[in-house]
PDB file of C-alpha atoms and ligand atoms in Angstrom:
ATOM      1  CA  MET A 213       4.392 -14.947  21.178  1.00 49.00           C
ATOM      2  CA  SER A 214       0.611 -14.194  22.225  1.00 58.00           C
ATOM      3  CA  SER A 215       0.011 -10.466  21.747  1.00 92.00           C
ATOM      4  CA  ARG A 216      -1.528  -9.582  18.446  1.00 98.00           C
ATOM      5  CA  VAL A 217       0.513  -7.059  16.265  1.00 98.00           C
ATOM      6  CA  ALA A 218      -0.080  -4.413  13.821  1.00 99.00           C
ATOM      7  CA  VAL A 219       1.992  -3.121  11.216  1.00 99.00           C
ATOM      8  CA  VAL A 220       1.830  -0.044   9.237  1.00 99.00           C
ATOM      9  CA  THR A 221       4.981   1.227   7.042  1.00 99.00           C
ATOM     10  CA  GLY A 222       5.637   4.940   6.187  1.00 98.00           C
ATOM     11  CA  GLY A 223       4.495   5.447  10.027  1.00 98.00           C
ATOM     12  CA  ASN A 224       6.267   8.357  10.795  1.00 98.00           C
ATOM     13  CA  LYS A 225       3.948  11.422   8.685  1.00 98.00           C
ATOM     14  CA  GLY A 226       0.822  12.026   6.924  1.00 98.00           C
ATOM     15  CA  ILE A 227      -1.562   9.229   6.479  1.00 99.00           C
ATOM     16  CA  GLY A 228       0.549   6.439   7.744  1.00 99.00           C
ATOM     17  CA  LEU A 229       1.292   8.467  11.531  1.00 99.00           C
ATOM     18  CA  ALA A 230      -2.667   8.659  11.939  1.00 99.00           C
ATOM     19  CA  ILE A 231      -3.369   5.146  10.941  1.00 99.00           C
ATOM     20  CA  VAL A 232      -1.249   4.435  13.468  1.00 99.00           C
ATOM     21  CA  ARG A 233      -2.612   6.360  16.379  1.00 99.00           C
ATOM     22  CA  ALA A 234      -5.884   5.314  15.459  1.00 99.00           C
ATOM     23  CA  LEU A 235      -5.236   1.491  15.903  1.00 99.00           C
ATOM     24  CA  CYS A 236      -3.387   2.884  18.904  1.00 98.00           C
ATOM     25  CA  LYS A 237      -6.634   3.413  20.062  1.00 98.00           C
ATOM     26  CA  GLN A 238      -8.783   0.582  18.853  1.00 98.00           C
ATOM     27  CA  PHE A 239      -6.483  -2.281  18.353  1.00 98.00           C
ATOM     28  CA  GLU A 240      -5.947  -5.310  21.139  1.00 98.00           C
ATOM     29  CA  GLY A 241      -2.321  -5.712  20.383  1.00 98.00           C
ATOM     30  CA  ASP A 242       1.285  -3.986  19.630  1.00 98.00           C
ATOM     31  CA  VAL A 243       0.770  -1.441  16.849  1.00 98.00           C
ATOM     32  CA  TYR A 244       4.408  -0.719  15.210  1.00 99.00           C
ATOM     33  CA  LEU A 245       5.049   2.214  13.392  1.00 99.00           C
ATOM     34  CA  THR A 246       7.494   1.912  11.060  1.00 99.00           C
ATOM     35  CA  ALA A 247       9.975   4.144   8.779  1.00 99.00           C
ATOM     36  CA  ARG A 248      13.050   4.291   7.077  1.00 98.00           C
ATOM     37  CA  ASP A 249      14.697   6.848   9.212  1.00 98.00           C
ATOM     38  CA  VAL A 250      15.143   5.239  12.561  1.00 98.00           C
ATOM     39  CA  GLY A 251      14.787   9.302  13.639  1.00 98.00           C
ATOM     40  CA  ARG A 252      12.064  10.851  12.014  1.00 98.00           C
ATOM     41  CA  GLY A 253      10.256   7.234  13.153  1.00 98.00           C
ATOM     42  CA  GLN A 254      11.313   7.554  16.536  1.00 98.00           C
ATOM     43  CA  ALA A 255      10.101  11.312  16.442  1.00 98.00           C
ATOM     44  CA  ALA A 256       6.899  10.444  15.107  1.00 99.00           C
ATOM     45  CA  VAL A 257       6.565   7.344  18.549  1.00 98.00           C
ATOM     46  CA  GLU A 258       7.726  10.525  20.999  1.00 98.00           C
ATOM     47  CA  SER A 259       4.855  12.707  19.324  1.00 98.00           C
ATOM     48  CA  LEU A 260       2.636   9.798  20.181  1.00 98.00           C
ATOM     49  CA  GLY A 261       3.623   9.203  23.413  1.00 98.00           C
ATOM     50  CA  THR A 262       2.482  12.800  24.262  1.00 98.00           C
ATOM     51  CA  GLU A 263      -1.319  12.004  23.024  1.00 98.00           C
ATOM     52  CA  GLY A 264      -1.055   9.592  25.624  1.00 98.00           C
ATOM     53  CA  LEU A 265      -0.149   6.815  23.023  1.00 98.00           C
ATOM     54  CA  LYS A 266       2.268   3.792  23.066  1.00 98.00           C
ATOM     55  CA  PRO A 267       3.029   2.711  19.495  1.00 98.00           C
ATOM     56  CA  MET A 268       6.352   0.913  19.428  1.00 98.00           C
ATOM     57  CA  PHE A 269       8.883   1.246  16.356  1.00 98.00           C
ATOM     58  CA  HIS A 270      10.672  -0.874  13.662  1.00 98.00           C
ATOM     59  CA  GLN A 271      12.684   0.329  11.195  1.00 98.00           C
ATOM     60  CA  LEU A 272      11.743  -0.644   7.845  1.00 99.00           C
ATOM     61  CA  ASP A 273      12.884   1.000   4.425  1.00 99.00           C
ATOM     62  CA  ILE A 274      10.558  -0.340   1.704  1.00 99.00           C
ATOM     63  CA  ASN A 275      12.889   0.256  -1.352  1.00 98.00           C
ATOM     64  CA  ASP A 276      15.646  -1.726   1.086  1.00 98.00           C
ATOM     65  CA  LEU A 277      15.249  -5.357   0.229  1.00 98.00           C
ATOM     66  CA  ASN A 278      16.971  -5.733   3.850  1.00 98.00           C
ATOM     67  CA  SER A 279      15.346  -3.845   5.677  1.00 99.00           C
ATOM     68  CA  ILE A 280      12.071  -5.720   4.516  1.00 99.00           C
ATOM     69  CA  ILE A 281      14.027  -9.400   5.647  1.00 98.00           C
ATOM     70  CA  ASN A 282      15.205  -7.869   8.396  1.00 98.00           C
ATOM     71  CA  ALA A 283      11.680  -6.441   9.852  1.00 99.00           C
ATOM     72  CA  ALA A 284      10.090  -9.794   8.452  1.00 99.00           C
ATOM     73  CA  ALA A 285      12.234 -12.215  10.918  1.00 98.00           C
ATOM     74  CA  PHE A 286      11.530  -9.393  14.211  1.00 98.00           C
ATOM     75  CA  PHE A 287       8.036 -10.147  13.666  1.00 98.00           C
ATOM     76  CA  LYS A 288       8.523 -13.330  13.277  1.00 98.00           C
ATOM     77  CA  GLN A 289      10.454 -14.180  15.855  1.00 98.00           C
ATOM     78  CA  LYS A 290       8.897 -11.939  18.526  1.00 98.00           C
ATOM     79  CA  TYR A 291       4.863 -12.632  17.661  1.00 98.00           C
ATOM     80  CA  GLY A 292       4.936 -16.164  15.404  1.00 98.00           C
ATOM     81  CA  GLY A 293       3.677 -14.119  12.606  1.00 98.00           C
ATOM     82  CA  VAL A 294       1.544 -10.706  11.735  1.00 98.00           C
ATOM     83  CA  ASP A 295      -2.098  -9.432  12.288  1.00 98.00           C
ATOM     84  CA  VAL A 296      -2.389  -6.403  10.869  1.00 99.00           C
ATOM     85  CA  LEU A 297      -0.257  -4.973   8.287  1.00 99.00           C
ATOM     86  CA  ILE A 298      -1.145  -1.714   6.499  1.00 99.00           C
ATOM     87  CA  ASN A 299       1.015  -0.950   3.247  1.00 99.00           C
ATOM     88  CA  ASN A 300       1.035   2.751   3.459  1.00 99.00           C
ATOM     89  CA  ALA A 301       4.085   3.849   2.772  1.00 99.00           C
ATOM     90  CA  GLY A 302       4.331   5.760  -0.609  1.00 98.00           C
ATOM     91  CA  ILE A 303       5.810   8.970  -3.033  1.00 98.00           C
ATOM     92  CA  ALA A 304       5.160  11.184  -5.599  1.00 98.00           C
ATOM     93  CA  PHE A 305       6.303  13.766  -7.674  1.00 98.00           C
ATOM     94  CA  LYS A 306       5.238  17.459  -7.419  1.00 97.00           C
ATOM     95  CA  VAL A 307       3.779  18.502 -10.300  1.00 94.00           C
ATOM     96  CA  ALA A 308       6.067  21.268 -10.525  1.00 94.00           C
ATOM     97  CA  ASP A 309       9.505  18.728 -10.325  1.00 97.00           C
ATOM     98  CA  THR A 310      11.182  18.823 -13.630  1.00 97.00           C
ATOM     99  CA  ALA A 311      12.709  15.099 -13.028  1.00 98.00           C
ATOM    100  CA  PRO A 312      12.259  13.909 -16.686  1.00 98.00           C
ATOM    101  CA  PHE A 313       9.387  11.556 -17.350  1.00 98.00           C
ATOM    102  CA  ALA A 314      11.762   8.449 -17.035  1.00 98.00           C
ATOM    103  CA  VAL A 315      12.713   9.091 -13.431  1.00 98.00           C
ATOM    104  CA  GLN A 316       9.623   9.674 -12.164  1.00 98.00           C
ATOM    105  CA  ALA A 317       8.409   6.293 -14.152  1.00 98.00           C
ATOM    106  CA  GLU A 318      11.457   4.464 -12.501  1.00 98.00           C
ATOM    107  CA  VAL A 319      11.568   6.051  -9.297  1.00 98.00           C
ATOM    108  CA  THR A 320       7.632   6.229  -8.133  1.00 98.00           C
ATOM    109  CA  LEU A 321       6.500   2.528  -9.272  1.00 98.00           C
ATOM    110  CA  LYS A 322      10.341   1.350  -7.791  1.00 98.00           C
ATOM    111  CA  THR A 323       8.269   2.575  -4.433  1.00 98.00           C
ATOM    112  CA  ASN A 324       4.694   2.217  -4.620  1.00 98.00           C
ATOM    113  CA  PHE A 325       4.621  -1.031  -7.004  1.00 99.00           C
ATOM    114  CA  PHE A 326       7.992  -2.715  -6.832  1.00 99.00           C
ATOM    115  CA  ALA A 327       8.943  -2.005  -3.125  1.00 99.00           C
ATOM    116  CA  THR A 328       5.643  -2.656  -1.662  1.00 99.00           C
ATOM    117  CA  ARG A 329       4.734  -5.776  -3.500  1.00 99.00           C
ATOM    118  CA  ASP A 330       8.495  -7.205  -1.900  1.00 99.00           C
ATOM    119  CA  MET A 331       6.787  -6.119   1.041  1.00 99.00           C
ATOM    120  CA  LEU A 332       3.899  -8.327   0.244  1.00 99.00           C
ATOM    121  CA  THR A 333       6.034 -10.782  -0.830  1.00 98.00           C
ATOM    122  CA  HIS A 334       8.241 -11.410   2.486  1.00 98.00           C
ATOM    123  CA  PHE A 335       4.989 -10.516   4.468  1.00 99.00           C
ATOM    124  CA  MET A 336       2.146 -12.410   3.221  1.00 98.00           C
ATOM    125  CA  PRO A 337       3.676 -15.673   4.355  1.00 98.00           C
ATOM    126  CA  LEU A 338       3.659 -14.068   8.186  1.00 98.00           C
ATOM    127  CA  ILE A 339       0.096 -13.258   7.722  1.00 98.00           C
ATOM    128  CA  LYS A 340      -1.711 -15.265  10.555  1.00 98.00           C
ATOM    129  CA  ALA A 341      -5.659 -16.482  10.032  1.00 98.00           C
ATOM    130  CA  GLY A 342      -8.072 -14.268  10.958  1.00 98.00           C
ATOM    131  CA  GLY A 343      -4.939 -11.349   9.204  1.00 98.00           C
ATOM    132  CA  ARG A 344      -5.976  -8.030   7.494  1.00 99.00           C
ATOM    133  CA  VAL A 345      -4.070  -6.671   5.141  1.00 99.00           C
ATOM    134  CA  VAL A 346      -4.068  -3.601   3.728  1.00 99.00           C
ATOM    135  CA  ASN A 347      -2.901  -1.792   0.462  1.00 99.00           C
ATOM    136  CA  VAL A 348      -3.213   1.977   0.741  1.00 99.00           C
ATOM    137  CA  SER A 349      -3.586   2.631  -3.091  1.00 98.00           C
ATOM    138  CA  SER A 350      -5.266   5.608  -4.511  1.00 98.00           C
ATOM    139  CA  PHE A 351      -8.618   6.300  -7.084  1.00 98.00           C
ATOM    140  CA  VAL A 352      -5.994   7.695  -9.460  1.00 98.00           C
ATOM    141  CA  GLY A 353      -5.175   4.513 -10.865  1.00 98.00           C
ATOM    142  CA  CYS A 354      -8.533   3.522 -11.288  1.00 98.00           C
ATOM    143  CA  ARG A 355      -9.065   7.398 -13.045  1.00 98.00           C
ATOM    144  CA  THR A 356      -5.687   6.176 -14.967  1.00 98.00           C
ATOM    145  CA  LEU A 357      -6.574   2.826 -16.225  1.00 98.00           C
ATOM    146  CA  ASN A 358      -9.094   4.406 -17.823  1.00 98.00           C
ATOM    147  CA  GLN A 359      -7.368   6.452 -20.022  1.00 98.00           C
ATOM    148  CA  CYS A 360      -4.875   3.333 -20.917  1.00 98.00           C
ATOM    149  CA  SER A 361      -5.942   1.408 -24.289  1.00 98.00           C
ATOM    150  CA  GLU A 362      -8.323  -1.419 -24.438  1.00 98.00           C
ATOM    151  CA  ALA A 363      -5.887  -3.665 -24.651  1.00 98.00           C
ATOM    152  CA  LEU A 364      -4.089  -2.368 -21.299  1.00 98.00           C
ATOM    153  CA  LYS A 365      -7.393  -2.390 -19.731  1.00 98.00           C
ATOM    154  CA  GLN A 366      -8.860  -5.560 -20.326  1.00 98.00           C
ATOM    155  CA  ARG A 367      -5.509  -6.709 -19.357  1.00 98.00           C
ATOM    156  CA  PHE A 368      -5.659  -5.240 -15.581  1.00 98.00           C
ATOM    157  CA  ARG A 369      -8.841  -6.424 -15.563  1.00 98.00           C
ATOM    158  CA  SER A 370      -9.301  -9.603 -16.120  1.00 97.00           C
ATOM    159  CA  ASP A 371      -9.779 -12.029 -13.490  1.00 96.00           C
ATOM    160  CA  ASP A 372      -6.930 -14.460 -15.121  1.00 97.00           C
ATOM    161  CA  ILE A 373      -3.973 -12.074 -14.538  1.00 98.00           C
ATOM    162  CA  THR A 374      -0.670 -13.028 -12.581  1.00 98.00           C
ATOM    163  CA  GLU A 375       1.204 -11.771 -10.621  1.00 98.00           C
ATOM    164  CA  ASP A 376       4.726 -12.034 -13.222  1.00 98.00           C
ATOM    165  CA  GLU A 377       2.622 -10.747 -16.061  1.00 98.00           C
ATOM    166  CA  LEU A 378       1.089  -7.543 -13.677  1.00 98.00           C
ATOM    167  CA  VAL A 379       5.185  -7.573 -12.854  1.00 98.00           C
ATOM    168  CA  GLY A 380       5.347  -7.513 -16.957  1.00 98.00           C
ATOM    169  CA  LEU A 381       3.238  -4.813 -17.516  1.00 98.00           C
ATOM    170  CA  MET A 382       4.628  -2.314 -14.696  1.00 98.00           C
ATOM    171  CA  GLN A 383       8.344  -3.011 -15.967  1.00 98.00           C
ATOM    172  CA  ARG A 384       6.945  -2.369 -19.712  1.00 98.00           C
ATOM    173  CA  PHE A 385       5.756   1.126 -18.287  1.00 98.00           C
ATOM    174  CA  VAL A 386       8.886   1.506 -16.891  1.00 98.00           C
ATOM    175  CA  ASP A 387      10.859   0.411 -20.557  1.00 98.00           C
ATOM    176  CA  GLU A 388       8.832   2.488 -22.519  1.00 98.00           C
ATOM    177  CA  ALA A 389       8.869   5.493 -20.505  1.00 98.00           C
ATOM    178  CA  LYS A 390      13.069   6.061 -20.374  1.00 98.00           C
ATOM    179  CA  LYS A 391      12.666   5.266 -24.874  1.00 98.00           C
ATOM    180  CA  GLY A 392       9.714   8.357 -24.732  1.00 98.00           C
ATOM    181  CA  SER A 393       6.878   5.736 -26.261  1.00 98.00           C
ATOM    182  CA  HIS A 394       4.664   4.844 -23.524  1.00 98.00           C
ATOM    183  CA  LYS A 395       1.764   7.213 -24.226  1.00 98.00           C
ATOM    184  CA  GLU A 396       1.453   5.460 -27.927  1.00 98.00           C
ATOM    185  CA  ASP A 397       2.357   2.446 -26.332  1.00 98.00           C
ATOM    186  CA  GLY A 398      -1.602   3.024 -24.467  1.00 98.00           C
ATOM    187  CA  TRP A 399      -0.211   4.283 -20.985  1.00 98.00           C
ATOM    188  CA  ALA A 400      -1.582   7.235 -19.011  1.00 98.00           C
ATOM    189  CA  ASP A 401       1.213   9.834 -18.917  1.00 97.00           C
ATOM    190  CA  THR A 402       0.782   9.763 -15.443  1.00 98.00           C
ATOM    191  CA  ALA A 403       3.808   7.746 -13.172  1.00 98.00           C
ATOM    192  CA  TYR A 404       1.433   7.588  -9.955  1.00 98.00           C
ATOM    193  CA  GLY A 405      -1.048   6.856 -11.500  1.00 98.00           C
ATOM    194  CA  VAL A 406      -0.107   3.655 -13.253  1.00 98.00           C
ATOM    195  CA  SER A 407       2.275   2.720 -10.049  1.00 99.00           C
ATOM    196  CA  LYS A 408      -1.300   2.686  -7.656  1.00 98.00           C
ATOM    197  CA  THR A 409      -2.887   0.809 -10.928  1.00 98.00           C
ATOM    198  CA  GLY A 410      -0.609  -1.709 -10.238  1.00 98.00           C
ATOM    199  CA  LEU A 411      -0.911  -2.198  -6.680  1.00 99.00           C
ATOM    200  CA  THR A 412      -5.025  -2.071  -7.091  1.00 98.00           C
ATOM    201  CA  THR A 413      -4.602  -5.108  -9.446  1.00 98.00           C
ATOM    202  CA  LEU A 414      -1.641  -6.591  -6.874  1.00 98.00           C
ATOM    203  CA  SER A 415      -4.231  -6.654  -4.784  1.00 98.00           C
ATOM    204  CA  TYR A 416      -6.928  -8.118  -6.751  1.00 98.00           C
ATOM    205  CA  ILE A 417      -4.519 -11.091  -7.701  1.00 98.00           C
ATOM    206  CA  LEU A 418      -3.108 -11.566  -3.678  1.00 98.00           C
ATOM    207  CA  ALA A 419      -6.684 -11.889  -2.963  1.00 98.00           C
ATOM    208  CA  ARG A 420      -7.879 -13.937  -5.476  1.00 98.00           C
ATOM    209  CA  ARG A 421      -4.586 -16.285  -4.550  1.00 98.00           C
ATOM    210  CA  LEU A 422      -5.241 -16.053  -0.310  1.00 98.00           C
ATOM    211  CA  SER A 423      -8.639 -17.273  -1.274  1.00 98.00           C
ATOM    212  CA  LYS A 424      -7.692 -20.472  -3.300  1.00 98.00           C
ATOM    213  CA  GLU A 425      -4.897 -20.907  -1.320  1.00 98.00           C
ATOM    214  CA  ARG A 426      -5.601 -20.449   2.201  1.00 98.00           C
ATOM    215  CA  PRO A 427      -9.567 -20.679   1.725  1.00 97.00           C
ATOM    216  CA  ASN A 428     -10.173 -21.502   5.844  1.00 97.00           C
ATOM    217  CA  ASP A 429      -8.177 -18.737   7.299  1.00 98.00           C
ATOM    218  CA  GLY A 430     -10.316 -16.167   6.993  1.00 98.00           C
ATOM    219  CA  ILE A 431      -7.797 -13.261   6.003  1.00 98.00           C
ATOM    220  CA  LEU A 432      -8.986 -10.316   4.444  1.00 98.00           C
ATOM    221  CA  LEU A 433      -6.940  -8.067   1.981  1.00 99.00           C
ATOM    222  CA  ASN A 434      -7.856  -5.126  -0.108  1.00 99.00           C
ATOM    223  CA  ALA A 435      -6.603  -1.986  -1.967  1.00 98.00           C
ATOM    224  CA  CYS A 436      -8.235   1.341  -0.844  1.00 98.00           C
ATOM    225  CA  CYS A 437      -7.838   5.167  -1.240  1.00 98.00           C
ATOM    226  CA  PRO A 438      -7.867   7.360   1.890  1.00 98.00           C
ATOM    227  CA  GLY A 439      -9.906  10.142   0.119  1.00 98.00           C
ATOM    228  CA  TRP A 440      -7.431  13.278  -0.769  1.00 98.00           C
ATOM    229  CA  VAL A 441      -5.644  14.459   2.316  1.00 98.00           C
ATOM    230  CA  ARG A 442      -4.061  17.169   3.935  1.00 98.00           C
ATOM    231  CA  THR A 443      -0.426  15.826   4.192  1.00 98.00           C
ATOM    232  CA  ASP A 444       2.900  16.169   2.446  1.00 98.00           C
ATOM    233  CA  MET A 445       2.405  14.618  -0.405  1.00 98.00           C
ATOM    234  CA  ALA A 446      -1.058  15.897  -1.205  1.00 97.00           C
ATOM    235  CA  GLY A 447      -0.396  19.832  -0.167  1.00 96.00           C
ATOM    236  CA  PRO A 448      -2.522  22.126   2.764  1.00 96.00           C
ATOM    237  CA  LYS A 449      -5.974  22.699  -0.315  1.00 97.00           C
ATOM    238  CA  ALA A 450      -6.590  18.660   0.464  1.00 98.00           C
ATOM    239  CA  PRO A 451     -10.460  18.696   1.884  1.00 98.00           C
ATOM    240  CA  LYS A 452      -9.591  15.711   4.455  1.00 98.00           C
ATOM    241  CA  SER A 453      -7.021  15.417   7.778  1.00 98.00           C
ATOM    242  CA  PRO A 454      -4.610  12.783   8.367  1.00 98.00           C
ATOM    243  CA  ASP A 455      -7.059  11.079  10.504  1.00 98.00           C
ATOM    244  CA  GLU A 456      -9.819  11.462   8.537  1.00 98.00           C
ATOM    245  CA  GLY A 457      -8.125   9.647   5.451  1.00 98.00           C
ATOM    246  CA  ALA A 458      -7.083   7.212   7.920  1.00 99.00           C
ATOM    247  CA  GLU A 459     -11.168   5.933   8.216  1.00 98.00           C
ATOM    248  CA  THR A 460     -10.947   4.081   5.575  1.00 99.00           C
ATOM    249  CA  PRO A 461      -7.906   1.952   5.662  1.00 99.00           C
ATOM    250  CA  VAL A 462      -8.159   1.488   9.370  1.00 99.00           C
ATOM    251  CA  TYR A 463     -12.117   0.268   8.917  1.00 99.00           C
ATOM    252  CA  LEU A 464     -10.367  -2.459   6.625  1.00 99.00           C
ATOM    253  CA  ALA A 465      -7.679  -3.405   8.950  1.00 99.00           C
ATOM    254  CA  LEU A 466     -10.155  -3.332  11.866  1.00 98.00           C
ATOM    255  CA  LEU A 467     -12.797  -5.467   9.904  1.00 98.00           C
ATOM    256  CA  PRO A 468     -14.254  -7.807  12.622  1.00 98.00           C
ATOM    257  CA  PRO A 469     -13.549 -11.246  13.098  1.00 97.00           C
ATOM    258  CA  GLY A 470     -15.286 -13.584  10.870  1.00 97.00           C
ATOM    259  CA  ALA A 471     -15.971 -11.135   8.386  1.00 98.00           C
ATOM    260  CA  THR A 472     -16.127 -12.343   5.079  1.00 98.00           C
ATOM    261  CA  GLU A 473     -16.168  -9.191   3.290  1.00 98.00           C
ATOM    262  CA  PRO A 474     -14.664  -7.181   1.917  1.00 98.00           C
ATOM    263  CA  HIS A 475     -12.047  -9.241   0.143  1.00 98.00           C
ATOM    264  CA  GLY A 476     -10.288  -8.885  -2.577  1.00 98.00           C
ATOM    265  CA  LYS A 477     -11.614  -5.080  -3.334  1.00 98.00           C
ATOM    266  CA  PHE A 478     -10.532  -1.705  -4.146  1.00 98.00           C
ATOM    267  CA  VAL A 479     -12.663   0.486  -1.356  1.00 98.00           C
ATOM    268  CA  SER A 480     -13.168   4.319  -0.944  1.00 98.00           C
ATOM    269  CA  GLU A 481     -14.891   6.171   1.875  1.00 98.00           C
ATOM    270  CA  LYS A 482     -16.184   2.408   3.289  1.00 98.00           C
ATOM    271  CA  GLU A 483     -17.556   1.561   0.193  1.00 98.00           C
ATOM    272  CA  VAL A 484     -16.134  -1.108  -2.324  1.00 98.00           C
ATOM    273  CA  GLN A 485     -16.048   0.683  -6.048  1.00 98.00           C
ATOM    274  CA  PRO A 486     -15.708  -0.606  -9.241  1.00 95.00           C
ATOM    275  CA  TRP A 487     -12.629  -1.240 -11.422  1.00 94.00           C
TER     276      TRP A 487
HETATM  277  P1  NAP B  49       3.317  11.776   2.790  1.00 92.87           P
HETATM  278  O1  NAP B  49       2.651  12.918   3.772  1.00 92.87           O
HETATM  279  O2  NAP B  49       4.564  11.820   2.104  1.00 92.87           O
HETATM  280  O3  NAP B  49       3.699  10.318   3.893  1.00 92.87           O
HETATM  281  C1  NAP B  49       4.528   9.357   2.658  1.00 92.87           C
HETATM  282  C2  NAP B  49       5.286   8.211   3.704  1.00 92.87           C
HETATM  283  O4  NAP B  49       5.801   6.900   3.530  1.00 92.87           O
HETATM  284  C3  NAP B  49       6.321   8.843   4.897  1.00 92.87           C
HETATM  285  O5  NAP B  49       6.365   8.378   6.115  1.00 92.87           O
HETATM  286  C4  NAP B  49       7.447   8.276   4.080  1.00 92.87           C
HETATM  287  O6  NAP B  49       8.926   8.560   4.626  1.00 92.87           O
HETATM  288  C5  NAP B  49       6.970   6.914   3.602  1.00 92.87           C
HETATM  289  N1  NAP B  49       8.155   6.280   2.860  1.00 92.87           N
HETATM  290  C6  NAP B  49       8.187   6.938   1.348  1.00 92.87           C
HETATM  291  N2  NAP B  49       8.912   5.930   0.861  1.00 92.87           N
HETATM  292  C7  NAP B  49       9.198   4.704   1.886  1.00 92.87           C
HETATM  293  C8  NAP B  49      10.293   3.921   1.550  1.00 92.87           C
HETATM  294  N3  NAP B  49      10.966   3.915   0.630  1.00 92.87           N
HETATM  295  N4  NAP B  49      10.177   3.141   2.905  1.00 92.87           N
HETATM  296  C9  NAP B  49       9.294   3.532   4.255  1.00 92.87           C
HETATM  297  N5  NAP B  49       8.592   4.351   4.227  1.00 92.87           N
HETATM  298  C10 NAP B  49       8.669   5.470   3.227  1.00 92.87           C
HETATM  299  O7  NAP B  49       2.225  10.816   2.281  1.00 92.87           O
HETATM  300  P2  NAP B  49       0.496  10.321   2.622  1.00 92.87           P
HETATM  301  O8  NAP B  49      -0.439  11.489   1.582  1.00 92.87           O
HETATM  302  O9  NAP B  49       0.413  10.359   3.732  1.00 92.87           O
HETATM  303  O10 NAP B  49       0.929   9.241   1.721  1.00 92.87           O
HETATM  304  C11 NAP B  49       0.331   7.625   2.242  1.00 92.87           C
HETATM  305  C12 NAP B  49      -0.141   6.778   0.923  1.00 92.87           C
HETATM  306  O11 NAP B  49      -1.264   7.560   0.807  1.00 92.87           O
HETATM  307  C13 NAP B  49       0.643   6.573  -0.158  1.00 92.87           C
HETATM  308  O12 NAP B  49       0.488   5.287  -0.940  1.00 92.87           O
HETATM  309  C14 NAP B  49      -0.147   7.796  -0.800  1.00 92.87           C
HETATM  310  O13 NAP B  49       0.140   7.265  -2.224  1.00 92.87           O
HETATM  311  C15 NAP B  49      -1.454   7.648  -0.218  1.00 92.87           C
HETATM  312  N6  NAP B  49      -2.398   8.342  -1.385  1.00 92.87           N
HETATM  313  C16 NAP B  49      -2.404   9.790  -0.353  1.00 92.87           C
HETATM  314  C17 NAP B  49      -3.230  10.364  -0.911  1.00 92.87           C
HETATM  315  C18 NAP B  49      -3.036  12.304  -0.416  1.00 92.87           C
HETATM  316  O14 NAP B  49      -4.797  12.699  -0.634  1.00 92.87           O
HETATM  317  N7  NAP B  49      -2.528  12.205   0.814  1.00 92.87           N
HETATM  318  C19 NAP B  49      -4.325  10.003  -1.630  1.00 92.87           C
HETATM  319  C20 NAP B  49      -4.312   8.438  -2.100  1.00 92.87           C
HETATM  320  C21 NAP B  49      -3.653   8.080  -1.791  1.00 92.87           C
HETATM  321  P3  NAP B  49       9.162   9.574   5.044  1.00 92.87           P
HETATM  322  O15 NAP B  49       9.308  11.160   5.941  1.00 92.87           O
HETATM  323  O16 NAP B  49      10.559   9.051   5.719  1.00 92.87           O
HETATM  324  O17 NAP B  49      10.200  10.641   3.583  1.00 92.87           O
END
């Protein structure tokens, strides 16, 4: 139970794989590449092996509560908790996708907001003193909030929004998308954007809770944007390589012992951004 441990979701490709690569080089402890599909995950572990790196593997589908619970129990039993958690797994419909907006809203929020929240619900109690939690969000979440009604902006930016209120707002977006009324109800017309507005807001809420409930544990929790990165999600025209996209998430994951900031921030290019 002595070794330190870092856990990355959606580690089999894209930015997640690059985060695992960087942690294998820089983190002192075991690094877990997790993936929803065992075959894709193990192939990724093998590919890093050819680079001389030795990540470990655990199955983790964030949309499957049993998978989250099993993984959490594994890390608790084997390591007594988790030192670094990077919630990287996420999805985005392609612009050309013809799925109805209501479906895109439900499916996108399911993974990017509700399932990531399930991860945090089950893993936050495992985060050890001095731990680091990084939620890979997007600057799109910020831009999306700026396109929402004044009333929504006020709630998302308030210091007293609770997790329950946020969950209610995210569910309301899905319900209103299904009714076709989300735009007149004040939302921006982007499911991915709203999912990331929710994830960034959730990060603020959980960081405030950590400061209140575990003030002496030195845990730092932040949301970040990796930039626009060449992956299956963003396509080949993006300017950054996956390794470059991993830099800010890894910087936050490896904030040195004793650091007190950033905490409860949205960070891009290693700089705290306004919300
Ligand atoms: P990607 O190449 O499409 O990779 C996404 C990863 O998430 C894959 O490993 C995928 O696994 C995994 N995933 C999806 N649903 C999952 C689930 N239910 N459980 C576990 N893993 C799941 O995308 P990416 O560009 O690397 O994106 C990584 C993160 O960065 C996402 O949160 C994304 O929103 C964010 N981001 C990306 C950009 C960009 O420009 N690329 C910009 C801003 C933010 P499978 O292979 O099994 O599908």
